[in-house]
Coordinates of N, CA and C in Angstrom, one line a residue:
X37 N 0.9 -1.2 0.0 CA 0.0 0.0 0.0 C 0.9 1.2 0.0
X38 N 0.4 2.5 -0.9 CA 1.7 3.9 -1.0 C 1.6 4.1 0.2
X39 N 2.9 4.3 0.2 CA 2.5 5.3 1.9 C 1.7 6.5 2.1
X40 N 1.9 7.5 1.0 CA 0.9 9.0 1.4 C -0.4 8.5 1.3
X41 N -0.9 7.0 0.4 CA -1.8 6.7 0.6 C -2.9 6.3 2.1
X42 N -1.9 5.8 2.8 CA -1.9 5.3 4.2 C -2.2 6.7 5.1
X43 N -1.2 8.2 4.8 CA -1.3 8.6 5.1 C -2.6 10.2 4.9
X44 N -3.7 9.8 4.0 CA -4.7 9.8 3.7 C -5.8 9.4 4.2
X45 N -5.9 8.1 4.2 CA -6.6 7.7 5.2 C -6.6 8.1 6.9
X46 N -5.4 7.7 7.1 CA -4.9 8.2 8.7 C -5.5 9.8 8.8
X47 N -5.6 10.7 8.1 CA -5.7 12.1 8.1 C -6.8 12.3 8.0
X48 N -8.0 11.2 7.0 CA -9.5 11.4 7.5 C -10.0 10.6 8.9
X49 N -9.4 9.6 9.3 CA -10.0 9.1 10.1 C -9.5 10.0 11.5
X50 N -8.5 10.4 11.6 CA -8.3 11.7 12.7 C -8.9 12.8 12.4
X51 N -9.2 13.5 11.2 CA -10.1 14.5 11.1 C -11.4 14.5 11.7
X52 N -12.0 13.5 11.0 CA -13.4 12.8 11.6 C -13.3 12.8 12.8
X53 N -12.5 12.9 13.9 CA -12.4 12.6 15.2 C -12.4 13.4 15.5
X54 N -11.5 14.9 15.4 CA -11.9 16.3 16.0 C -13.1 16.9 15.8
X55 N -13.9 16.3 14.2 CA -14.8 17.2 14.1 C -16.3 16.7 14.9
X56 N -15.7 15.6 15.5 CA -17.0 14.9 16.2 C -17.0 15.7 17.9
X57 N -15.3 15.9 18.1 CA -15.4 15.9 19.7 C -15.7 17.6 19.7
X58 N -15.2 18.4 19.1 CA -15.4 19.8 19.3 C -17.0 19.9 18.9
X59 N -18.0 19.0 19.0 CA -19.4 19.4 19.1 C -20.1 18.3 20.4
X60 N -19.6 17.7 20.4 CA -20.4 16.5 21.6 C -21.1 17.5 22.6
X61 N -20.1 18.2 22.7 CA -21.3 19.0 24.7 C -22.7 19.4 24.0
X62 N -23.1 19.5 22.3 CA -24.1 20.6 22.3 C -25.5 19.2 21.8
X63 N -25.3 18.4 22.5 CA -26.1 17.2 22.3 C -26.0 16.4 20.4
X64 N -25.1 16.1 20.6 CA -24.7 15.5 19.2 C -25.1 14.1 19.2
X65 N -26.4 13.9 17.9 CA -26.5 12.4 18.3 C -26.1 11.4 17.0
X66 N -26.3 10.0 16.8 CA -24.6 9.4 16.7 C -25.2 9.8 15.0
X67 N -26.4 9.8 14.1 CA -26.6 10.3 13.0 C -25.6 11.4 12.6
X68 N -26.0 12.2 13.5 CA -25.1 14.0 13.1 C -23.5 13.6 13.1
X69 N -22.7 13.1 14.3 CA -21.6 12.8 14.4 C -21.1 12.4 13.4
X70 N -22.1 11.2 12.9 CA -21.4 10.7 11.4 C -21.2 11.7 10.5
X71 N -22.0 12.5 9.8 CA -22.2 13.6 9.1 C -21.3 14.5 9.2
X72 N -21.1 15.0 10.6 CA -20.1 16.1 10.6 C -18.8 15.5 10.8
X73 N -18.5 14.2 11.1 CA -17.2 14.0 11.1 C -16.6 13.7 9.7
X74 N -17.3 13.4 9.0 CA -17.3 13.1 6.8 C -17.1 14.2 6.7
X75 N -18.5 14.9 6.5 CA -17.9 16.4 6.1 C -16.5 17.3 6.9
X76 N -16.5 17.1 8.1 CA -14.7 17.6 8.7 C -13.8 16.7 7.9
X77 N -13.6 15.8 7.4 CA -12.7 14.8 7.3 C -12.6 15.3 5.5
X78 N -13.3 14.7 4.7 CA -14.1 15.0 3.4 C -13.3 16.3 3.0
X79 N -13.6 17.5 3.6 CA -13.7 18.9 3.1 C -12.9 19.4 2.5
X80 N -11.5 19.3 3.2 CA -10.1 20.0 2.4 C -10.2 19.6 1.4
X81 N -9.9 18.4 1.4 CA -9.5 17.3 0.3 C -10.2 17.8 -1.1
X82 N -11.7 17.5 -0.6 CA -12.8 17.9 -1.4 C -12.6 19.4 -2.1
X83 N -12.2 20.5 -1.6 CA -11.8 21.7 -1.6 C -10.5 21.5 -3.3
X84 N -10.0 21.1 -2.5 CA -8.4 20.9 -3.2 C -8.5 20.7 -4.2
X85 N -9.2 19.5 -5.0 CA -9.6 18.6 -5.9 C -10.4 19.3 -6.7
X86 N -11.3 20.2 -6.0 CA -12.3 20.9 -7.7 C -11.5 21.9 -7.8
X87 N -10.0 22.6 -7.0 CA -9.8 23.3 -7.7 C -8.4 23.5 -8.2
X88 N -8.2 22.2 -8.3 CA -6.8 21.2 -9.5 C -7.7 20.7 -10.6
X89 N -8.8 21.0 -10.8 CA -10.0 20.5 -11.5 C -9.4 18.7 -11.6
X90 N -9.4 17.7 -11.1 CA -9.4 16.4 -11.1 C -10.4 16.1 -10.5
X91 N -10.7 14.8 -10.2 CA -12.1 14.3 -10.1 C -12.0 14.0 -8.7
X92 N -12.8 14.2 -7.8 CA -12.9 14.4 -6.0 C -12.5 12.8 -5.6
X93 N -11.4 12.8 -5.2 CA -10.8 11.6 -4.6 C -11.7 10.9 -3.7
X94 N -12.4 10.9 -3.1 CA -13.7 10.3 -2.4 C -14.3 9.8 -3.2
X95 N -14.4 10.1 -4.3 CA -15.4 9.2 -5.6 C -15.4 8.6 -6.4
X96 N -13.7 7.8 -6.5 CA -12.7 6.7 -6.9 C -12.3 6.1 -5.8
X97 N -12.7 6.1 -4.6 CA -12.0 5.5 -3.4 C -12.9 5.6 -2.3
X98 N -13.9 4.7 -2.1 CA -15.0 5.4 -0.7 C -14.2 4.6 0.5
X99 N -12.7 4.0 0.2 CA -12.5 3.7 1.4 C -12.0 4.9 2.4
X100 N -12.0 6.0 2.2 CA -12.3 7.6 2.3 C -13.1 7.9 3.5
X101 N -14.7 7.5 2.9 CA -15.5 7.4 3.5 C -15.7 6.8 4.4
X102 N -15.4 5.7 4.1 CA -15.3 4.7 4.7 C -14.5 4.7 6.8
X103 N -13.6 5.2 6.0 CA -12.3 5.8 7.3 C -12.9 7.0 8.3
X104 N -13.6 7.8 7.3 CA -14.2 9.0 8.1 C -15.7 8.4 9.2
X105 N -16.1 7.6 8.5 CA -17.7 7.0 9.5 C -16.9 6.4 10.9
X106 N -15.7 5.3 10.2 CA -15.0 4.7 11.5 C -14.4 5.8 12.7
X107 N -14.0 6.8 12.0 CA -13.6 8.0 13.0 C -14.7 8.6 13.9
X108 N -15.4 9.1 12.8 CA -16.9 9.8 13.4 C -17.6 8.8 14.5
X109 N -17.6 7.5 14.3 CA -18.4 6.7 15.1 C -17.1 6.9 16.6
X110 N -16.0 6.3 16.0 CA -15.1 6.0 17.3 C -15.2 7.1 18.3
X111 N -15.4 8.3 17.6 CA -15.3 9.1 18.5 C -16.7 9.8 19.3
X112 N -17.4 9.3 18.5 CA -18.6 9.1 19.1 C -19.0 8.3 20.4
X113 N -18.2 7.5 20.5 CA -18.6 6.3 21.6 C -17.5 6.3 22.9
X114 N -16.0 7.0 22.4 CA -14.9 7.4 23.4 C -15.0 8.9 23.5
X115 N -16.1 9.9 23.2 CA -15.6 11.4 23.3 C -15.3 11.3 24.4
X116 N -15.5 10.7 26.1 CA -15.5 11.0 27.1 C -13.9 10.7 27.5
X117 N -13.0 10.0 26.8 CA -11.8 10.8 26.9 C -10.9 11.2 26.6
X118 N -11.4 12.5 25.7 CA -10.9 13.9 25.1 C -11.4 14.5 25.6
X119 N -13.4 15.0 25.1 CA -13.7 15.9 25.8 C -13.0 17.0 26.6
X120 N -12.6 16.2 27.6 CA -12.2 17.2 28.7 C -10.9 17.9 28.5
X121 N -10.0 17.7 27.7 CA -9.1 18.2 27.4 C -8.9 18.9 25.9
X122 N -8.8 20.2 26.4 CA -8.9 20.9 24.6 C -7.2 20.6 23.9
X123 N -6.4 20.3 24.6 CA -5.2 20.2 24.1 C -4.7 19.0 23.6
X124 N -5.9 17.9 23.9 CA -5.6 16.6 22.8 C -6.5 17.2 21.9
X125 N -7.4 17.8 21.7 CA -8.1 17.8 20.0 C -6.9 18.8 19.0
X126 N -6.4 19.3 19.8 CA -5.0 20.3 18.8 C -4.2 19.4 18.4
X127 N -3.6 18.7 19.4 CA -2.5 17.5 19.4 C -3.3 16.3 17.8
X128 N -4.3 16.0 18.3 CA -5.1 15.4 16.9 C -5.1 16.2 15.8
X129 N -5.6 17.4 15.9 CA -5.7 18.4 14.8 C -4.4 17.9 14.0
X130 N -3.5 19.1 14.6 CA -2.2 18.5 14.1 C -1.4 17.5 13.3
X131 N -1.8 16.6 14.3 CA -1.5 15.4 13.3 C -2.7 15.4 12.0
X132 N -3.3 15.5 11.9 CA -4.3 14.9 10.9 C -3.5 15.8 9.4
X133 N -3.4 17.8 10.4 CA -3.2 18.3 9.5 C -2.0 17.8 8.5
X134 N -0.8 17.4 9.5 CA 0.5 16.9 8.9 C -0.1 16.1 7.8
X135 N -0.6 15.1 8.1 CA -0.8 13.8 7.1 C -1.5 14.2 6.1
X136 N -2.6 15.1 5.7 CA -3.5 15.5 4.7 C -2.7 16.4 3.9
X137 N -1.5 16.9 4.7 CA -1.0 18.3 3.2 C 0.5 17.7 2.9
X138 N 0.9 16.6 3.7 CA 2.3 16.1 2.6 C 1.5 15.2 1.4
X139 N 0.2 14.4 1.8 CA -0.2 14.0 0.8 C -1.0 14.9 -0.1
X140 N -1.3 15.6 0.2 CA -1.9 16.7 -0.6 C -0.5 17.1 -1.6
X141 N 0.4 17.8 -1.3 CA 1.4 18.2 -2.0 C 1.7 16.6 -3.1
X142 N 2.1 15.9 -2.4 CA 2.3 14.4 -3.5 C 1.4 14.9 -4.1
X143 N 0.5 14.6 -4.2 CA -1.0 14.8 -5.2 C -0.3 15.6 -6.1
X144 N -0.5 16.5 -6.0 CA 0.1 18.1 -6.7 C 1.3 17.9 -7.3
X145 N 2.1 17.1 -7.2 CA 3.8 17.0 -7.6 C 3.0 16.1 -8.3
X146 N 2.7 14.9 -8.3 CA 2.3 13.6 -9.0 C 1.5 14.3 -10.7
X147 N 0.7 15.5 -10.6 CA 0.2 15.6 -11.9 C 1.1 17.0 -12.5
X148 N 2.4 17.1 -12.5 CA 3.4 17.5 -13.0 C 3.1 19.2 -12.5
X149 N 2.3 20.1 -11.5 CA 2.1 21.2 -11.3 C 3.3 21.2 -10.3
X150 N 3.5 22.7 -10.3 CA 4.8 23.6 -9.7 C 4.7 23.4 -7.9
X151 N 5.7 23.5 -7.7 CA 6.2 23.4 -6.4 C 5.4 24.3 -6.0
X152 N 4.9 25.4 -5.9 CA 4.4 26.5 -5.2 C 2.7 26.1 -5.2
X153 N 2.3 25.7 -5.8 CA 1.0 25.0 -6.6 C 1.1 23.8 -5.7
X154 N 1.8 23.0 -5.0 CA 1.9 21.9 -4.2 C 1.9 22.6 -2.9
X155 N 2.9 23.5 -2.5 CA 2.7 24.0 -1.4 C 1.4 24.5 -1.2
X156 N 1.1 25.0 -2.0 CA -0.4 26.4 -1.4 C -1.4 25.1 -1.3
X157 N -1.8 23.9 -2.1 CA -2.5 22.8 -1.7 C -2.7 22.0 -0.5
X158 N -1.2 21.5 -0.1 CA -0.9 21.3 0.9 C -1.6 22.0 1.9
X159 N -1.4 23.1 2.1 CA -1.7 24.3 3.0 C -3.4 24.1 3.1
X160 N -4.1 24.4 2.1 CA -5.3 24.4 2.0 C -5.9 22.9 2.3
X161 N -5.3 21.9 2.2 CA -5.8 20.7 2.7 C -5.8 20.5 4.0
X162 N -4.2 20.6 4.6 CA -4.1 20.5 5.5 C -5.3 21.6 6.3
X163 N -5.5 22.6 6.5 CA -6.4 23.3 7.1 C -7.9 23.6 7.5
X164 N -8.5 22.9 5.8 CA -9.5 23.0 5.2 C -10.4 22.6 6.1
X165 N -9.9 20.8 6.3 CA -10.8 20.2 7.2 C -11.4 20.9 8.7
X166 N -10.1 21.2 9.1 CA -10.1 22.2 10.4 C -11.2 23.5 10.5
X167 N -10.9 24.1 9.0 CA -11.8 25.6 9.3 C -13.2 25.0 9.4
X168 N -13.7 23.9 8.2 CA -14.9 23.3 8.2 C -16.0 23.0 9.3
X169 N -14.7 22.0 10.5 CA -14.8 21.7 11.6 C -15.4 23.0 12.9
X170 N -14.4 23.9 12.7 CA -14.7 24.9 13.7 C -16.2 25.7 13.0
X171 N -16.0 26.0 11.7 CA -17.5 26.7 11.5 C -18.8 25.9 12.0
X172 N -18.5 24.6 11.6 CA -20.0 23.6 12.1 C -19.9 23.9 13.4
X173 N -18.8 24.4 14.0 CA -19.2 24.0 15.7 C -19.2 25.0 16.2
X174 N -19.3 26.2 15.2 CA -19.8 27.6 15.6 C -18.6 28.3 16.9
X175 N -17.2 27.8 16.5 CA -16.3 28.4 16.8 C -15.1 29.0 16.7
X176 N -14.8 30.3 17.1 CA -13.8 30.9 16.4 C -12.6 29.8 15.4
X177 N -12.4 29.7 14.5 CA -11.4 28.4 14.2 C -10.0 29.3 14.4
X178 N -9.3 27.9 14.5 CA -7.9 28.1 14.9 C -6.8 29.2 13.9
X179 N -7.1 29.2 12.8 CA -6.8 30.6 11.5 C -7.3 31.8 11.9
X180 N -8.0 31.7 12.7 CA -8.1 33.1 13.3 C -7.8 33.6 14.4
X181 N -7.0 32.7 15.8 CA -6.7 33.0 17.0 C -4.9 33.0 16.1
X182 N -3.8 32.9 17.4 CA -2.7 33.6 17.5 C -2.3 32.2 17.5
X183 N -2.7 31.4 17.1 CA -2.4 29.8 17.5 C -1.1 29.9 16.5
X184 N 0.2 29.0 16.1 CA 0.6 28.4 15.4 C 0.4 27.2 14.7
X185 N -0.4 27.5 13.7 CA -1.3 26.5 13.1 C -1.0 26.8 11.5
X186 N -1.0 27.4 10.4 CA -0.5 27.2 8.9 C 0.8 27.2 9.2
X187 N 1.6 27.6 9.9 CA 3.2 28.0 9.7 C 3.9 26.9 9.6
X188 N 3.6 25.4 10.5 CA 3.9 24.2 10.0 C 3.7 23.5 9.0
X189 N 2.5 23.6 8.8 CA 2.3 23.2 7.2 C 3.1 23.6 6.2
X190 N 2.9 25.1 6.3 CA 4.0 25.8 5.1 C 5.2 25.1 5.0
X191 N 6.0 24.9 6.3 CA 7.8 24.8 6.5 C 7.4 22.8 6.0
X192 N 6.6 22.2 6.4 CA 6.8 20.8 6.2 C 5.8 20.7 4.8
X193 N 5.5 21.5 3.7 CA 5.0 21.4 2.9 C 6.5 21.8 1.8
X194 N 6.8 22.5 2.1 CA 7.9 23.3 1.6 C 9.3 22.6 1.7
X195 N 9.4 21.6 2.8 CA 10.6 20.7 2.6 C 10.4 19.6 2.0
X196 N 9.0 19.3 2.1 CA 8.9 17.9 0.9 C 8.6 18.4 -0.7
X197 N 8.4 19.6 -0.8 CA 8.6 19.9 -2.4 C 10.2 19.7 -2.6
X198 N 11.2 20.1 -2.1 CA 12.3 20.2 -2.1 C 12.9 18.9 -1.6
X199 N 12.3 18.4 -1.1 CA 13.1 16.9 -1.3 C 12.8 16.2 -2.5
X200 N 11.8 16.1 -2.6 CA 11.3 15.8 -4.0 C 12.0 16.5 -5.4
X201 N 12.4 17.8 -5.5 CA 12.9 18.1 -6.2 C 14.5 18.1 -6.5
X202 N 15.3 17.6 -5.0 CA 16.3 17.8 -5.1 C 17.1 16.2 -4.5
X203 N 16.0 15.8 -3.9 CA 16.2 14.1 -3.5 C 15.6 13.4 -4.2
X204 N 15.3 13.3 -5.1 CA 13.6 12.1 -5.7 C 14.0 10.7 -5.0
X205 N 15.2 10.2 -4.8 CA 15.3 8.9 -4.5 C 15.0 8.8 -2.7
X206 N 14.9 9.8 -2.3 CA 14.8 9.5 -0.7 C 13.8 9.2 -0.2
X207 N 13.2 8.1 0.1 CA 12.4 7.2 0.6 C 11.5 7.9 2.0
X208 N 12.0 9.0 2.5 CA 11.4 9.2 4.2 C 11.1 10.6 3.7
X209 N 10.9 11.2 2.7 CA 10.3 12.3 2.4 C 9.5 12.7 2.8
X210 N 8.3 11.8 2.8 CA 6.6 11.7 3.2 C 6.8 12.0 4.7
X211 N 7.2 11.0 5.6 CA 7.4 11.0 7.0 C 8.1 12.0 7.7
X212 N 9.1 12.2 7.1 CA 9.7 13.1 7.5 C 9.2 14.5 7.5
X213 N 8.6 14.6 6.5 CA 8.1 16.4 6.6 C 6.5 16.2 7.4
X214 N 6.1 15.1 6.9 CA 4.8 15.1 8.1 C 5.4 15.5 9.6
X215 N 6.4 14.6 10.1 CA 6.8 14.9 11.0 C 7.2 16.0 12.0
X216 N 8.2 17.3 10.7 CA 8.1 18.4 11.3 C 7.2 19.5 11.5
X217 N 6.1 19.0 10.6 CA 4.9 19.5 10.5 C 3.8 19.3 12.1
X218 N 3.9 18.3 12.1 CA 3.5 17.8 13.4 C 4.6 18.4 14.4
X219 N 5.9 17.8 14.9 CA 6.6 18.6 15.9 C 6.3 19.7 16.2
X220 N 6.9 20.7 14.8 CA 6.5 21.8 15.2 C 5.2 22.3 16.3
X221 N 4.3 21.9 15.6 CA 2.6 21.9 15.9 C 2.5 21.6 17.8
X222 N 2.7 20.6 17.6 CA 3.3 19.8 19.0 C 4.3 20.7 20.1
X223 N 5.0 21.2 20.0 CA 6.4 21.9 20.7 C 5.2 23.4 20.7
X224 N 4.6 23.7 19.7 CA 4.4 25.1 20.1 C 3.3 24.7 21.2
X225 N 2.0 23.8 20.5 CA 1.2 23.3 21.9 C 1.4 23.6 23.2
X226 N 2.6 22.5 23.3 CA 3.2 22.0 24.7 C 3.6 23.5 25.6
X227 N 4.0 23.9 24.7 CA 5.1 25.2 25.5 C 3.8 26.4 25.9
X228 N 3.0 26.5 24.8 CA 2.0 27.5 24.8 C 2.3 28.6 23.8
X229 N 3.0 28.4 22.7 CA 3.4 29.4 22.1 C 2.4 30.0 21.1
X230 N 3.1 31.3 20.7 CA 2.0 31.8 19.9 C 2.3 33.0 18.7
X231 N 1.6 32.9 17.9 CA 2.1 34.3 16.9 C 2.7 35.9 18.0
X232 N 3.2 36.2 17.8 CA 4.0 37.6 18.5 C 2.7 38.5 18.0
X233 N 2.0 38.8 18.6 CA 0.9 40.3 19.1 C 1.6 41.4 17.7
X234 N 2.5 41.9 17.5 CA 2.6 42.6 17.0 C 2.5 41.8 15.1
X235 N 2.7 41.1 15.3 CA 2.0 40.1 13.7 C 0.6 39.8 13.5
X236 N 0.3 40.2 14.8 CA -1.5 40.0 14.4 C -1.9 41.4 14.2
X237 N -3.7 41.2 13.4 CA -4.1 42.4 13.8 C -4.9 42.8 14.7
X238 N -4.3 44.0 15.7 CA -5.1 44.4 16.9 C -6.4 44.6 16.6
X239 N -7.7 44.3 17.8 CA -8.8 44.9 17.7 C -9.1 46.4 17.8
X240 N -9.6 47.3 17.0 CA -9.8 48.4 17.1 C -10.5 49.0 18.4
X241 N -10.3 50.1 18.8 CA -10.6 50.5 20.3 C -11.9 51.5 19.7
X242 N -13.1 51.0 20.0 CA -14.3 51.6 19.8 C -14.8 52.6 20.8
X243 N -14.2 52.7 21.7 CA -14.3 54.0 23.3 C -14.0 55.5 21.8

């Protein structure tokens, strides 16, 4: 089995999992959960694809789907131990993101488009699912607080175009940039880190 393929899967069926637990408290029942964890899972991807104009990867492969119900259900029946903790659904986030935008970029490399054209997909995959996720659940999403959340994607999207372009033979490409994609993600988590205030834009003082 390809590996980014593996790594596909793994990224819907983790998607599907945050998009289930960031709504549980508001009486989610196991119909909806399925629904919104597809659609979280589904979205980027979905996104990405109509606009590489190729044909929606979900629609040649429902083992896709397939992956996202097993998530949506699983987490349906274990929310009670995440729930309580908002810093494992990032920790998930994270990973899902990693795994959805190195294979996203492969995608993009594989139908002969430009490294920058791989990167910005990447990006948009990796994320997609996420913004999806937080709109259903009617909360600020993470692209909009001071979180460190695209800036991994970018650096671990951006080192597997370039290994790709300047390694083709190196076998740990995939893993490895998922990886720092994730680290990264992970290390800022942990520590608490965050965009520097003066990178963001302040709220206007209406007094």
């Amino acid at each position: 089995m390809p590996q980014l393929y593996v790594f596909e899967i793994a990224g819907t069926a983790i998607f599907a999992i945050t998009g289930v637990l960031v709504i549980t408290r508001r009486g989610l029942d196991m119909f909806g959960a399925m629904v919104l964890g597809v659609v979280t899972a589904l979205g980027g991807g979905t996104v990405r694809d109509l606009i590489i104009r190729v044909p929606v990867f979900w629609t040649n492969d429902f083992n896709y789907v397939w992956a996202g119900l097993a998530g949506a259900l699983a987490a349906f029946w274990i929310r009670a131990l995440f729930r309580s903790t908002y810093r494992a659904l990032l920790y998930l986030d994270g990973l899902g993101a990693a795994l959805f935008a190195v294979a996203a970029a492969q995608k993009v490399l594989a139908l002969q488009m430009s490294g920058p054209i791989a990167v910005a997909m990447g990006i948009l995959t990796g994320i997609g699912g996420g913004l999806i996720r937080d709109v259903l659940a009617g909360r600020p999403t993470l692209l909009m607080t001071r979180e460190i959340y695209a800036t991994p994607i970018l650096a671990g999207c951006a080192l597997f175009v370039l290994l790709r372009s300047y390694a083709p033979g190196f076998d740990l490409a995939g893993p490895l940039s998922a990886a720092v994609i994730f680290g990264i993600r992970a290390f800022a988590i942990h520590h608490g880190l965050e965009i520097p205030s003066w990178l963001t834009i302040q709220e206007e003082d209406k007094n």
